[in-house]
Short mmCIF file of C-alpha atoms in Angstrom, two decimals:
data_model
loop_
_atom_site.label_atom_id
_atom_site.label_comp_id
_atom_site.label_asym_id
_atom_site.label_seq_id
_atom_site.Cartn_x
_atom_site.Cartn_y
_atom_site.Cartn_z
CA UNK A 92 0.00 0.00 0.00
CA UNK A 93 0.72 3.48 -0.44
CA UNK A 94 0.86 6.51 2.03
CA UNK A 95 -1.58 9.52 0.71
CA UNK A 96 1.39 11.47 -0.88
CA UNK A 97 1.49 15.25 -0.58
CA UNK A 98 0.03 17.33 -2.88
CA UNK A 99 3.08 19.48 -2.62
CA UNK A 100 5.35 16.83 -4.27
CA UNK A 101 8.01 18.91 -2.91
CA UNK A 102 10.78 17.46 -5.10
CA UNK A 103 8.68 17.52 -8.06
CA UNK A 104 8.18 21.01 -7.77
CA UNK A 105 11.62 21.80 -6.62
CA UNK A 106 12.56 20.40 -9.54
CA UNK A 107 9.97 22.00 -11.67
CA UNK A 108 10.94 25.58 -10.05
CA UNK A 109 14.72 24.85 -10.90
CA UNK A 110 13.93 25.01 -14.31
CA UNK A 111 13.55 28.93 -13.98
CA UNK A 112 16.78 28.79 -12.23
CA UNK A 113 20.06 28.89 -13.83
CA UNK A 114 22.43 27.91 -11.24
CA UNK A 115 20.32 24.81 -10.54
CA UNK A 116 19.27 22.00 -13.18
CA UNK A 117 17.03 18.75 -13.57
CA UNK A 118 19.53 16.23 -14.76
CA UNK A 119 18.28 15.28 -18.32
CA UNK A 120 20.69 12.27 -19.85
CA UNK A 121 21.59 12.10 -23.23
CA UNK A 122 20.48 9.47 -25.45
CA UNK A 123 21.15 5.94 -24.49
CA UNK A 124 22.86 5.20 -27.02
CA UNK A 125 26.29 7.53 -25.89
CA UNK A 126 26.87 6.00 -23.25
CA UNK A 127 27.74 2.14 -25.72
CA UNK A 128 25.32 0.06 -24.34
CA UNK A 129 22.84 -2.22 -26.36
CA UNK A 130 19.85 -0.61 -26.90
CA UNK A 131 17.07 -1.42 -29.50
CA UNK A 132 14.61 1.24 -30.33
CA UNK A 133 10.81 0.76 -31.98
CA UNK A 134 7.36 1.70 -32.61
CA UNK A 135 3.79 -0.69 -31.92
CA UNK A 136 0.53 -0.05 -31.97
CA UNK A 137 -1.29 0.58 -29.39
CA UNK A 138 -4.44 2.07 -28.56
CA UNK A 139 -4.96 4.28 -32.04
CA UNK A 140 -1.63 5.51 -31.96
CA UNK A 141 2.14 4.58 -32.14
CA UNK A 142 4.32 4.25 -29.02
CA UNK A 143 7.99 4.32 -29.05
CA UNK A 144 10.29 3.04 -27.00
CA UNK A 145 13.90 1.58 -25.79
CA UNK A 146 14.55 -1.85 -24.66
CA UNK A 147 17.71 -3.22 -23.23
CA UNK A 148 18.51 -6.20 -20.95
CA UNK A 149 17.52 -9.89 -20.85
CA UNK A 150 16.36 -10.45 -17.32
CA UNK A 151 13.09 -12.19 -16.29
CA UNK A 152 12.00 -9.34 -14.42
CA UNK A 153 10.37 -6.50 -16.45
CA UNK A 154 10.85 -3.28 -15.71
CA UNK A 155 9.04 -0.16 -17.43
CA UNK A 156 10.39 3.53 -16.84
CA UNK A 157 7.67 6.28 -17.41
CA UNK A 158 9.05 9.96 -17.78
CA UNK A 159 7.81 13.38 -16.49
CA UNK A 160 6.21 16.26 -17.99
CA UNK A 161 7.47 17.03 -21.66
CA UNK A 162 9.61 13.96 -21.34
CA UNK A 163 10.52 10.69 -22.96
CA UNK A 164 12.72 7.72 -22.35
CA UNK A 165 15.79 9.46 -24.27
CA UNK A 166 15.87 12.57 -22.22
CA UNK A 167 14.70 11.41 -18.57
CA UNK A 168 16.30 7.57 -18.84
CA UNK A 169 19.51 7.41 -20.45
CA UNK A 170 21.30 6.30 -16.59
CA UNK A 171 18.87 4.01 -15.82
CA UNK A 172 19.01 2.03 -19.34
CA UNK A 173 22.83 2.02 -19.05
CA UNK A 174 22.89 0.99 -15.60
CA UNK A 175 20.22 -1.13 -14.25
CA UNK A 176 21.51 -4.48 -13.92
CA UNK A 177 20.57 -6.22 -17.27
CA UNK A 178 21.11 -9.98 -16.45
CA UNK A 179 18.08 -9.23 -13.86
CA UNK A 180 16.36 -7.28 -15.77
CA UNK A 181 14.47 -6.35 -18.81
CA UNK A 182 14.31 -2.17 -19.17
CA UNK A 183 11.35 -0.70 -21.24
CA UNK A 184 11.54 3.10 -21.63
CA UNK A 185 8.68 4.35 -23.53
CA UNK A 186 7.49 7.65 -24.82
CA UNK A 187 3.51 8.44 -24.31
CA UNK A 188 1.52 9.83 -26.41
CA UNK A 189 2.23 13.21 -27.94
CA UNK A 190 5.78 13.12 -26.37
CA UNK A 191 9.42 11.85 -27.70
CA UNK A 192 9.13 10.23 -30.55
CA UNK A 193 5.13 9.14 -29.72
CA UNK A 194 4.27 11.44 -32.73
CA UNK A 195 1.62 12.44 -33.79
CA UNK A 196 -0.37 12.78 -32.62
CA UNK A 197 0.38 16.00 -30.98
CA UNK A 198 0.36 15.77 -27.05
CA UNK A 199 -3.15 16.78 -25.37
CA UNK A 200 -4.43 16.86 -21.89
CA UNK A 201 -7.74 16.10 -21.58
CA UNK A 202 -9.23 15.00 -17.83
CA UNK A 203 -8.34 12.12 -17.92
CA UNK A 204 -4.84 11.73 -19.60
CA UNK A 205 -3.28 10.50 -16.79
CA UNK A 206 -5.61 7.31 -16.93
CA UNK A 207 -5.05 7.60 -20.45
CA UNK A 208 -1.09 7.13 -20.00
CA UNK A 209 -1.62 4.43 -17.57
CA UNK A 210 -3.30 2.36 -19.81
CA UNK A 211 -1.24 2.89 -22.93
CA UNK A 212 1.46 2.28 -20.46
CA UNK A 213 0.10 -1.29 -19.31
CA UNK A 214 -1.34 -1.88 -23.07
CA UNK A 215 2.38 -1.07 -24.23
CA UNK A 216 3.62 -3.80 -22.24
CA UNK A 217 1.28 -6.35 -22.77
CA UNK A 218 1.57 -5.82 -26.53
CA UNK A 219 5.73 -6.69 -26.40
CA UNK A 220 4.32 -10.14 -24.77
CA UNK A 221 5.51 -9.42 -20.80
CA UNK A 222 3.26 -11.14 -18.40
CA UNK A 223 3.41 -9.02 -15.67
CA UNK A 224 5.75 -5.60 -15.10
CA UNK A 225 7.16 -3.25 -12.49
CA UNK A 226 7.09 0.31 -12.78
CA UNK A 227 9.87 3.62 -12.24
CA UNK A 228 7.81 6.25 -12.67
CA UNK A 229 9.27 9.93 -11.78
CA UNK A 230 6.68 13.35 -12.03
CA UNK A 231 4.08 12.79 -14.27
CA UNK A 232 5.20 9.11 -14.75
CA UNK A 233 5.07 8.49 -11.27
CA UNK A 234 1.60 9.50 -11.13
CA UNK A 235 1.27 7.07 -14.39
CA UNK A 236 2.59 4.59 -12.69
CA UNK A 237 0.21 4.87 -9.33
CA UNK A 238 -2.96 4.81 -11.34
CA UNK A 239 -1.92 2.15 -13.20
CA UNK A 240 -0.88 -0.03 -9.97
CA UNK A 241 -4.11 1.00 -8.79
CA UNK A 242 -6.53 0.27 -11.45
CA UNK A 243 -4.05 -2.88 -13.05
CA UNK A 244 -3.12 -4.31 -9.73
CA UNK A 245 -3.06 -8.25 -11.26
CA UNK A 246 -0.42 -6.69 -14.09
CA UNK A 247 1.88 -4.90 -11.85
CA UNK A 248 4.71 -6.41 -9.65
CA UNK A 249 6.49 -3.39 -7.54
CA UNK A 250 6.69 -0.14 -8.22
CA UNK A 251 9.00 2.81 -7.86
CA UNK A 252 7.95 6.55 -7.81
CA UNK A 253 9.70 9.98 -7.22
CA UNK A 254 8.86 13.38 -7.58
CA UNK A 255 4.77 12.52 -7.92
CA UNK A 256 1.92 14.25 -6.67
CA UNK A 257 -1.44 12.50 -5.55
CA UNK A 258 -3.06 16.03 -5.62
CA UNK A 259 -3.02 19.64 -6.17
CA UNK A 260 -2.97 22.75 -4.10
CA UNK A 261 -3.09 26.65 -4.76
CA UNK A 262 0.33 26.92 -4.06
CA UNK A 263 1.43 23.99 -6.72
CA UNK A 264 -1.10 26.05 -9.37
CA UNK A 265 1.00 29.02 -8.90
CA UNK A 266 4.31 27.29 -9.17
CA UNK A 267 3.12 25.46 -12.50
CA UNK A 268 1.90 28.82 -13.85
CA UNK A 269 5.83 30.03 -13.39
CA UNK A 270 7.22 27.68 -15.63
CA UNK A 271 3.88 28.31 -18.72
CA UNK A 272 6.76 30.34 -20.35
CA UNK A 273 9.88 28.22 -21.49
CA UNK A 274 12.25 31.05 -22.71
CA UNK A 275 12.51 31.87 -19.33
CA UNK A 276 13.89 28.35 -18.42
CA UNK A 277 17.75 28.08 -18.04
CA UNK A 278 19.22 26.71 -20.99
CA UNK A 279 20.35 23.85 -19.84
CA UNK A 280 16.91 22.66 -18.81
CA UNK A 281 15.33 23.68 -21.62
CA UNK A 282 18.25 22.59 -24.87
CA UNK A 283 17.67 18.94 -24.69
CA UNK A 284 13.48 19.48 -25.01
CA UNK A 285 14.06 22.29 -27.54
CA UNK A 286 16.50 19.53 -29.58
CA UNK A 287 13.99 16.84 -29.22
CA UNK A 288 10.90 19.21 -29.68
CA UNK A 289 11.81 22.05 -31.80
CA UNK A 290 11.02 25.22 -29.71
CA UNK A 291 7.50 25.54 -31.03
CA UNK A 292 6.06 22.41 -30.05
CA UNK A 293 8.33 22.80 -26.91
CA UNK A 294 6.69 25.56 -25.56
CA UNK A 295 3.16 24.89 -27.04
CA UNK A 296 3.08 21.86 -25.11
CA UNK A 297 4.21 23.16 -21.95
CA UNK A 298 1.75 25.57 -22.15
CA UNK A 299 -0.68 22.93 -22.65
CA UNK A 300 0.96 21.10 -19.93
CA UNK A 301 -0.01 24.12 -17.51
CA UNK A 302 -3.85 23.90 -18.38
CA UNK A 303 -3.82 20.30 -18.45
CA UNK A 304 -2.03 19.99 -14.68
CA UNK A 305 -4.35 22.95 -13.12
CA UNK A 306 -7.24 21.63 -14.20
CA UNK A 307 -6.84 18.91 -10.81
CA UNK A 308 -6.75 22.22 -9.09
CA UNK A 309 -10.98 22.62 -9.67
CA UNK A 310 -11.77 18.99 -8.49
CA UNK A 311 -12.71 18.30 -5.08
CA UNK A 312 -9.62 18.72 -2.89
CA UNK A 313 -7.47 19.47 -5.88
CA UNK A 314 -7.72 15.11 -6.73
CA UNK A 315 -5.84 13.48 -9.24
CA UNK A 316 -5.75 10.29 -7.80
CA UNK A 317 -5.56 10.47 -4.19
CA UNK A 318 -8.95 8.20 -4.39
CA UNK A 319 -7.12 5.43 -6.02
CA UNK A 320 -4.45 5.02 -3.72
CA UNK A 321 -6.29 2.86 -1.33
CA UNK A 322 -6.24 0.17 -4.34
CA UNK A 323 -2.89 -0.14 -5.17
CA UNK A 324 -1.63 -3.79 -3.81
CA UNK A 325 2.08 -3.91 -4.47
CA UNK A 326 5.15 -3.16 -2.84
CA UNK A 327 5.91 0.60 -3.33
CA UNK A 328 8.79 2.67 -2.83
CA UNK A 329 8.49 6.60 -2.57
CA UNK A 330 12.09 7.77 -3.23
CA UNK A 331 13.65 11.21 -3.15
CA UNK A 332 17.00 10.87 -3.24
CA UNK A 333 19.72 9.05 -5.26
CA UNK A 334 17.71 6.16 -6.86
CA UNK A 335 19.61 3.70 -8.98
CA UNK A 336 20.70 1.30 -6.33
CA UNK A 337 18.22 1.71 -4.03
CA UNK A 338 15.70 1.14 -7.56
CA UNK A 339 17.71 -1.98 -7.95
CA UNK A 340 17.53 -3.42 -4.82
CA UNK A 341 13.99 -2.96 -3.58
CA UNK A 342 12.77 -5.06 -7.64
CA UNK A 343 14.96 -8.22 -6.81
#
């Protein structure tokens, strides 16, 4: 079971604030693929529309890593595909819908696009033949990856979340309107999403992003999915620090 988790997400928004901030960064990787290690990359159908996503490793245990806000599996993953331990494991990092290389269709955030993402998430992994998955989910993917543990709880094995949010408040609304406008991101935040984006789509989407996040904010109690937490049945581990070991250990 899961602990109701703040609506703060204070290292999702500290991270989200250091965007504006030019002495501090969110550590975005380069793709896999510089750092040597076997990676295979495709496309599969899945819901209407066509995922991508990375694969490395030949382990029993399957492991899918879901990215944040404006992300994808080449800019938010590139550590964890080089690192996790690949006789243990199999590594999925996948791009949803509208993000990375997911495209088109063009990202949108309707109500319920997080429950969208956890089911192209699940639906992802079922179509590349794994019977049953854990989840590293970090900002937006971490609250991917607790609806889906919630609402797939048969299909999921253990699951690992940082930087999530369960539900909104005013002061989170205010800190998401401060990053609507991406020029005034420091650069090394925003080059690898302009690189992988183009700045257009870049900062269309993140304003999109804005609307689509404070939209929780008129629900009851600012909800995204605080009322599914009771259902969630596996192992969990809320991190917010240094995560690759600790990751590692806490799947075997």
């Amino acid at each position: 079971m899961v602990a109701v988790l703040g609506g703060r997400g204070v290292l999702r928004l500290r991270l989200l604030l250091s965007a504006l901030k030019p002495g501090i960064h969110v550590p975005r990787a380069g793709p896999a693929a510089a750092f040597g290690t076997s990676v295979t990359s495709a496309k599969v159908a899945v819901n209407g529309v066509q995922l991508h996503y990375q694969q490395t490793g030949e382990g029993d245990h399957a492991v899918l890593l879901l990215p944040g806000m404006l992300g994808s599996g080449e800019t938010d993953f590139g550590p964890q595909l080089k690192n996790l331990n690949k006789k243990l494991f199999t590594v999925v990092a996948w791009d949803p819908r509208g993000y990375g290389h997911s495209r088109p269709p063009d990202r949108d955030f309707p109500a319920d696009f997080f429950e969208r993402d956890a089911k192209d998430a699940v639906d992802l992994m079922k179509a590349l033949k794994f019977k049953k998955v854990s989840l590293l989910g970090w900002s937006d993917g971490g609250i991917t990856a607790l609806i889906a543990a919630a609402k797939y709880p048969s299909y999921i094995h253990k699951m690992v979340i940082w930087g999530a949010n369960a539900y909104v408040t005013d002061e989170d609304s205010m800190i998401y309107e401060g990053i609507r406008d991406v020029s005034k991101w420091s650069e090394r935040t925003r080059k690898p999403l302009e690189a992988l984006y183009g700045y257009d789509y870049f900062a269309r989407t993140c304003e999109k992003w804005v609307d689509g996040i404070r939209q929780f904010k008129h629900l009851p109690d600012g909800n995204i999915c605080r009322h599914l937490l009771p259902r969630v049945q596996c192992p969990a581990l809320i991190v917010h620090d240094e995560f690759n070991k600790l990751a590692e250990d806490f799947l075997q």
